[in-house]
């Protein structure tokens, strides 16, 4: 089984998680962000994650989670996430994006090793989110906001030793926020994301920087 991803992509992190949490062997392939040909050849559009197996190609992160979950042991990720988790993600999503998106085209991620891949991402995302310079200039405001959100999250975090659909929904966003090296993440949230990163085999961005 081969999973095609972008390392920065939270939907791709979702799809990687069940492999790690259930100890299922797989091959991880990082596509360049400006490589349109590879995903289009597999699923007819430029989108990741993509699972390639004997059945063909499967897109959509939650469909991949569902399929991989069915491969080994009892199902862990069926059911619906807790409302506190989905509400939290809805409430804080735009603040997370304002902080994460303008920092994302970084060569620490394999998909952004070339200047053309970084330019591709920047052009596409600036059309949606606005100029990165402007977003970066607002950093302190967005940081103060997200710290309120992370403070609130501390009181209803999932158990980092369990494996549920709550983790599949929440961890990718907390991992994305690890692109900010100096965000004073509350201790319970830091402990949760550090442990979940170990258990699912998706290193935090801070860890990627140590080996880059
Ligand atoms: N609903 C899809 C969303 C996947 C998605 O939006 N992937 C983004 C990367 S984060 C993508 O491939 N966008 C096209 C691009 O990067 O050019 C899923 O859950 O898998």
mmCIF file of C-alpha atoms and ligand atoms in Angstrom:
data_model
loop_
_atom_site.group_PDB
_atom_site.id
_atom_site.type_symbol
_atom_site.label_atom_id
_atom_site.label_comp_id
_atom_site.label_asym_id
_atom_site.label_seq_id
_atom_site.Cartn_x
_atom_site.Cartn_y
_atom_site.Cartn_z
ATOM 1 C CA UNK A 1 0.000 0.000 0.000
ATOM 2 C CA UNK A 2 1.267 3.393 -0.918
ATOM 3 C CA UNK A 3 0.022 6.706 0.442
ATOM 4 C CA UNK A 4 0.749 9.832 -1.592
ATOM 5 C CA UNK A 5 0.822 12.980 0.505
ATOM 6 C CA UNK A 6 2.104 16.467 1.118
ATOM 7 C CA UNK A 7 3.819 16.553 4.492
ATOM 8 C CA UNK A 8 2.304 19.903 5.492
ATOM 9 C CA UNK A 9 -1.247 18.841 4.642
ATOM 10 C CA UNK A 10 -3.565 18.182 7.600
ATOM 11 C CA UNK A 11 -5.837 15.939 5.513
ATOM 12 C CA UNK A 12 -2.780 13.862 4.637
ATOM 13 C CA UNK A 13 -1.852 13.653 8.332
ATOM 14 C CA UNK A 14 -5.326 12.265 8.991
ATOM 15 C CA UNK A 15 -4.737 9.533 6.410
ATOM 16 C CA UNK A 16 -1.300 8.653 7.870
ATOM 17 C CA UNK A 17 -2.571 8.291 11.428
ATOM 18 C CA UNK A 18 -4.338 4.891 11.277
ATOM 19 C CA UNK A 19 -1.246 3.276 9.758
ATOM 20 C CA UNK A 20 0.839 4.413 12.716
ATOM 21 C CA UNK A 21 -1.758 3.871 15.427
ATOM 22 C CA UNK A 22 -2.522 0.347 14.156
ATOM 23 C CA UNK A 23 1.028 -0.546 13.181
ATOM 24 C CA UNK A 24 0.140 -1.286 9.575
ATOM 25 C CA UNK A 25 3.108 -1.222 7.172
ATOM 26 C CA UNK A 26 2.828 1.165 4.229
ATOM 27 C CA UNK A 27 4.916 3.213 1.866
ATOM 28 C CA UNK A 28 4.762 6.971 2.218
ATOM 29 C CA UNK A 29 5.359 9.035 -0.940
ATOM 30 C CA UNK A 30 5.771 12.799 -0.833
ATOM 31 C CA UNK A 31 4.743 14.537 -4.054
ATOM 32 C CA UNK A 32 6.221 17.887 -5.046
ATOM 33 C CA UNK A 33 3.583 20.555 -4.491
ATOM 34 C CA UNK A 34 3.755 21.711 -8.116
ATOM 35 C CA UNK A 35 3.574 18.187 -9.542
ATOM 36 C CA UNK A 36 0.094 18.177 -11.072
ATOM 37 C CA UNK A 37 0.706 15.179 -13.315
ATOM 38 C CA UNK A 38 1.113 12.510 -10.610
ATOM 39 C CA UNK A 39 -2.177 13.077 -8.719
ATOM 40 C CA UNK A 40 -4.144 13.788 -11.913
ATOM 41 C CA UNK A 41 -2.954 10.490 -13.415
ATOM 42 C CA UNK A 42 -4.273 8.662 -10.327
ATOM 43 C CA UNK A 43 -7.546 10.399 -9.417
ATOM 44 C CA UNK A 44 -8.177 12.912 -12.195
ATOM 45 C CA UNK A 45 -7.486 15.960 -10.032
ATOM 46 C CA UNK A 46 -4.695 17.684 -8.150
ATOM 47 C CA UNK A 47 -5.430 16.574 -4.619
ATOM 48 C CA UNK A 48 -3.799 14.679 -1.762
ATOM 49 C CA UNK A 49 -3.945 12.339 0.116
ATOM 50 C CA UNK A 50 -4.263 9.390 -2.305
ATOM 51 C CA UNK A 51 -4.141 5.748 -1.268
ATOM 52 C CA UNK A 52 -2.897 3.297 -3.885
ATOM 53 C CA UNK A 53 -3.586 -0.389 -3.327
ATOM 54 C CA UNK A 54 -4.758 -3.492 -5.178
ATOM 55 C CA UNK A 55 -8.213 -1.918 -5.535
ATOM 56 C CA UNK A 56 -6.812 1.130 -7.349
ATOM 57 C CA UNK A 57 -6.747 4.690 -6.024
ATOM 58 C CA UNK A 58 -8.741 6.229 -3.215
ATOM 59 C CA UNK A 59 -8.886 9.929 -2.369
ATOM 60 C CA UNK A 60 -10.634 11.684 0.562
ATOM 61 C CA UNK A 61 -8.842 11.445 3.878
ATOM 62 C CA UNK A 62 -11.746 10.069 5.895
ATOM 63 C CA UNK A 63 -12.465 7.379 3.296
ATOM 64 C CA UNK A 64 -8.809 6.356 3.546
ATOM 65 C CA UNK A 65 -9.008 6.313 7.362
ATOM 66 C CA UNK A 66 -12.106 4.125 7.145
ATOM 67 C CA UNK A 67 -10.484 1.682 4.721
ATOM 68 C CA UNK A 68 -7.215 1.361 6.637
ATOM 69 C CA UNK A 69 -9.126 0.998 9.926
ATOM 70 C CA UNK A 70 -10.850 -2.069 8.469
ATOM 71 C CA UNK A 71 -7.560 -3.795 7.642
ATOM 72 C CA UNK A 72 -6.447 -4.787 11.123
ATOM 73 C CA UNK A 73 -8.040 -5.483 14.505
ATOM 74 C CA UNK A 74 -11.227 -3.921 15.770
ATOM 75 C CA UNK A 75 -12.387 -0.661 14.225
ATOM 76 C CA UNK A 76 -11.123 2.338 16.203
ATOM 77 C CA UNK A 77 -12.201 5.290 14.105
ATOM 78 C CA UNK A 78 -15.872 4.611 13.417
ATOM 79 C CA UNK A 79 -18.425 6.934 14.940
ATOM 80 C CA UNK A 80 -18.542 10.678 15.095
ATOM 81 C CA UNK A 81 -16.166 13.043 16.822
ATOM 82 C CA UNK A 82 -17.251 14.767 20.019
ATOM 83 C CA UNK A 83 -19.084 18.022 19.421
ATOM 84 C CA UNK A 84 -16.569 19.967 21.544
ATOM 85 C CA UNK A 85 -13.853 18.895 19.108
ATOM 86 C CA UNK A 86 -15.729 19.764 15.904
ATOM 87 C CA UNK A 87 -16.912 23.059 17.405
ATOM 88 C CA UNK A 88 -13.364 23.913 18.455
ATOM 89 C CA UNK A 89 -12.048 23.221 14.956
ATOM 90 C CA UNK A 90 -14.784 25.355 13.391
ATOM 91 C CA UNK A 91 -14.251 28.231 15.807
ATOM 92 C CA UNK A 92 -10.465 28.392 15.519
ATOM 93 C CA UNK A 93 -9.892 27.187 11.946
ATOM 94 C CA UNK A 94 -9.469 30.620 10.383
ATOM 95 C CA UNK A 95 -6.999 31.735 13.086
ATOM 96 C CA UNK A 96 -4.989 28.546 12.560
ATOM 97 C CA UNK A 97 -4.970 29.176 8.809
ATOM 98 C CA UNK A 98 -3.852 32.794 9.235
ATOM 99 C CA UNK A 99 -0.842 31.582 11.218
ATOM 100 C CA UNK A 100 -0.009 28.372 9.368
ATOM 101 C CA UNK A 101 -0.688 29.032 5.665
ATOM 102 C CA UNK A 102 1.822 31.882 5.100
ATOM 103 C CA UNK A 103 4.558 29.817 6.807
ATOM 104 C CA UNK A 104 3.802 26.593 4.977
ATOM 105 C CA UNK A 105 5.937 26.887 1.809
ATOM 106 C CA UNK A 106 9.059 25.905 3.759
ATOM 107 C CA UNK A 107 11.751 23.534 2.472
ATOM 108 C CA UNK A 108 11.541 21.611 5.751
ATOM 109 C CA UNK A 109 8.659 19.820 3.990
ATOM 110 C CA UNK A 110 9.706 17.500 1.147
ATOM 111 C CA UNK A 111 7.063 18.931 -1.208
ATOM 112 C CA UNK A 112 8.657 22.386 -0.960
ATOM 113 C CA UNK A 113 12.301 21.583 -1.657
ATOM 114 C CA UNK A 114 12.213 23.530 -4.946
ATOM 115 C CA UNK A 115 11.573 27.231 -5.465
ATOM 116 C CA UNK A 116 8.971 26.425 -8.121
ATOM 117 C CA UNK A 117 6.958 24.301 -5.655
ATOM 118 C CA UNK A 118 7.033 27.085 -3.065
ATOM 119 C CA UNK A 119 5.977 29.662 -5.674
ATOM 120 C CA UNK A 120 3.141 27.387 -6.847
ATOM 121 C CA UNK A 121 1.717 27.102 -3.315
ATOM 122 C CA UNK A 122 2.145 30.799 -2.558
ATOM 123 C CA UNK A 123 0.384 31.933 -5.706
ATOM 124 C CA UNK A 124 -2.521 29.538 -5.181
ATOM 125 C CA UNK A 125 -3.042 30.299 -1.492
ATOM 126 C CA UNK A 126 -2.564 34.055 -1.717
ATOM 127 C CA UNK A 127 -5.519 34.083 -4.121
ATOM 128 C CA UNK A 128 -7.670 32.623 -1.306
ATOM 129 C CA UNK A 129 -6.142 33.883 1.937
ATOM 130 C CA UNK A 130 -4.566 37.197 0.876
ATOM 131 C CA UNK A 131 -0.945 38.299 0.658
ATOM 132 C CA UNK A 132 1.354 36.304 2.942
ATOM 133 C CA UNK A 133 3.250 39.454 3.961
ATOM 134 C CA UNK A 134 0.017 40.915 5.300
ATOM 135 C CA UNK A 135 -0.854 37.727 7.200
ATOM 136 C CA UNK A 136 2.654 37.512 8.669
ATOM 137 C CA UNK A 137 2.384 41.112 9.829
ATOM 138 C CA UNK A 138 -0.711 40.123 11.843
ATOM 139 C CA UNK A 139 1.124 37.291 13.621
ATOM 140 C CA UNK A 140 0.966 38.640 17.178
ATOM 141 C CA UNK A 141 -2.802 39.239 16.970
ATOM 142 C CA UNK A 142 -3.476 35.730 15.674
ATOM 143 C CA UNK A 143 -1.104 34.179 18.205
ATOM 144 C CA UNK A 144 -2.898 35.881 21.097
ATOM 145 C CA UNK A 145 -6.197 34.562 19.707
ATOM 146 C CA UNK A 146 -5.071 30.971 19.216
ATOM 147 C CA UNK A 147 -3.614 30.858 22.721
ATOM 148 C CA UNK A 148 -7.144 31.533 24.010
ATOM 149 C CA UNK A 149 -8.389 28.659 21.868
ATOM 150 C CA UNK A 150 -5.652 26.298 23.022
ATOM 151 C CA UNK A 151 -6.355 27.263 26.627
ATOM 152 C CA UNK A 152 -9.999 26.294 26.173
ATOM 153 C CA UNK A 153 -9.014 23.055 24.427
ATOM 154 C CA UNK A 154 -6.942 21.972 27.436
ATOM 155 C CA UNK A 155 -10.123 21.115 29.337
ATOM 156 C CA UNK A 156 -11.520 18.618 26.819
ATOM 157 C CA UNK A 157 -8.469 17.090 25.117
ATOM 158 C CA UNK A 158 -8.702 13.447 24.042
ATOM 159 C CA UNK A 159 -6.680 10.823 25.922
ATOM 160 C CA UNK A 160 -3.317 10.623 24.131
ATOM 161 C CA UNK A 161 -3.105 6.892 24.897
ATOM 162 C CA UNK A 162 -6.421 6.091 23.222
ATOM 163 C CA UNK A 163 -7.084 6.089 19.458
ATOM 164 C CA UNK A 164 -10.389 7.556 18.353
ATOM 165 C CA UNK A 165 -11.921 9.648 15.611
ATOM 166 C CA UNK A 166 -11.359 12.686 17.877
ATOM 167 C CA UNK A 167 -7.609 12.221 17.391
ATOM 168 C CA UNK A 168 -8.002 11.892 13.624
ATOM 169 C CA UNK A 169 -9.856 15.205 13.545
ATOM 170 C CA UNK A 170 -7.821 17.184 16.092
ATOM 171 C CA UNK A 171 -4.193 16.104 15.934
ATOM 172 C CA UNK A 172 -3.553 17.278 12.325
ATOM 173 C CA UNK A 173 -4.445 20.866 13.249
ATOM 174 C CA UNK A 174 -2.251 20.813 16.359
ATOM 175 C CA UNK A 175 0.562 19.369 14.260
ATOM 176 C CA UNK A 176 0.101 22.157 11.695
ATOM 177 C CA UNK A 177 0.476 24.707 14.493
ATOM 178 C CA UNK A 178 3.861 23.190 15.350
ATOM 179 C CA UNK A 179 5.219 25.159 12.383
ATOM 180 C CA UNK A 180 5.289 28.092 14.851
ATOM 181 C CA UNK A 181 8.442 27.497 16.894
ATOM 182 C CA UNK A 182 7.733 30.006 19.637
ATOM 183 C CA UNK A 183 4.027 29.553 20.333
ATOM 184 C CA UNK A 184 3.542 29.061 24.083
ATOM 185 C CA UNK A 185 1.233 26.071 23.735
ATOM 186 C CA UNK A 186 -0.353 25.116 27.086
ATOM 187 C CA UNK A 187 1.368 22.108 28.650
ATOM 188 C CA UNK A 188 -1.559 19.631 28.362
ATOM 189 C CA UNK A 189 -1.944 20.420 24.636
ATOM 190 C CA UNK A 190 1.812 20.143 24.044
ATOM 191 C CA UNK A 191 1.874 16.811 25.913
ATOM 192 C CA UNK A 192 -1.069 15.516 23.879
ATOM 193 C CA UNK A 193 0.356 16.462 20.488
ATOM 194 C CA UNK A 194 3.871 15.219 21.356
ATOM 195 C CA UNK A 195 2.573 11.819 22.451
ATOM 196 C CA UNK A 196 0.133 11.510 19.547
ATOM 197 C CA UNK A 197 2.921 12.393 17.091
ATOM 198 C CA UNK A 198 5.024 9.550 18.509
ATOM 199 C CA UNK A 199 2.162 7.073 18.489
ATOM 200 C CA UNK A 200 0.981 7.807 14.955
ATOM 201 C CA UNK A 201 4.450 8.254 13.472
ATOM 202 C CA UNK A 202 3.872 11.762 12.140
ATOM 203 C CA UNK A 203 6.609 13.995 13.552
ATOM 204 C CA UNK A 204 5.820 17.533 14.658
ATOM 205 C CA UNK A 205 7.369 20.217 12.454
ATOM 206 C CA UNK A 206 9.758 21.087 15.306
ATOM 207 C CA UNK A 207 11.131 17.522 15.039
ATOM 208 C CA UNK A 208 11.476 17.791 11.246
ATOM 209 C CA UNK A 209 13.614 20.896 11.743
ATOM 210 C CA UNK A 210 16.039 18.991 13.983
ATOM 211 C CA UNK A 211 16.890 16.565 11.182
ATOM 212 C CA UNK A 212 16.618 18.979 8.227
HETATM 213 N N1 LIG B 1 -11.625 16.606 1.297
HETATM 214 C C1 LIG B 1 -10.256 16.280 0.995
HETATM 215 C C2 LIG B 1 -9.421 17.550 1.079
HETATM 216 C C3 LIG B 1 -7.970 17.321 0.727
HETATM 217 C C4 LIG B 1 -7.256 18.632 0.429
HETATM 218 O O1 LIG B 1 -7.835 19.731 0.458
HETATM 219 N N2 LIG B 1 -5.973 18.517 0.115
HETATM 220 C C5 LIG B 1 -5.215 19.694 -0.279
HETATM 221 C C6 LIG B 1 -3.870 19.737 0.433
HETATM 222 S S1 LIG B 1 -4.047 20.184 2.135
HETATM 223 C C7 LIG B 1 -4.893 19.620 -1.740
HETATM 224 O O2 LIG B 1 -4.496 18.583 -2.241
HETATM 225 N N3 LIG B 1 -5.089 20.742 -2.454
HETATM 226 C C8 LIG B 1 -4.699 20.878 -3.830
HETATM 227 C C9 LIG B 1 -3.364 21.508 -3.958
HETATM 228 O O3 LIG B 1 -2.601 21.544 -2.971
HETATM 229 O O4 LIG B 1 -3.016 21.956 -5.035
HETATM 230 C C10 LIG B 1 -9.770 15.228 1.983
HETATM 231 O O5 LIG B 1 -10.277 15.200 3.110
HETATM 232 O O6 LIG B 1 -8.904 14.419 1.617
#
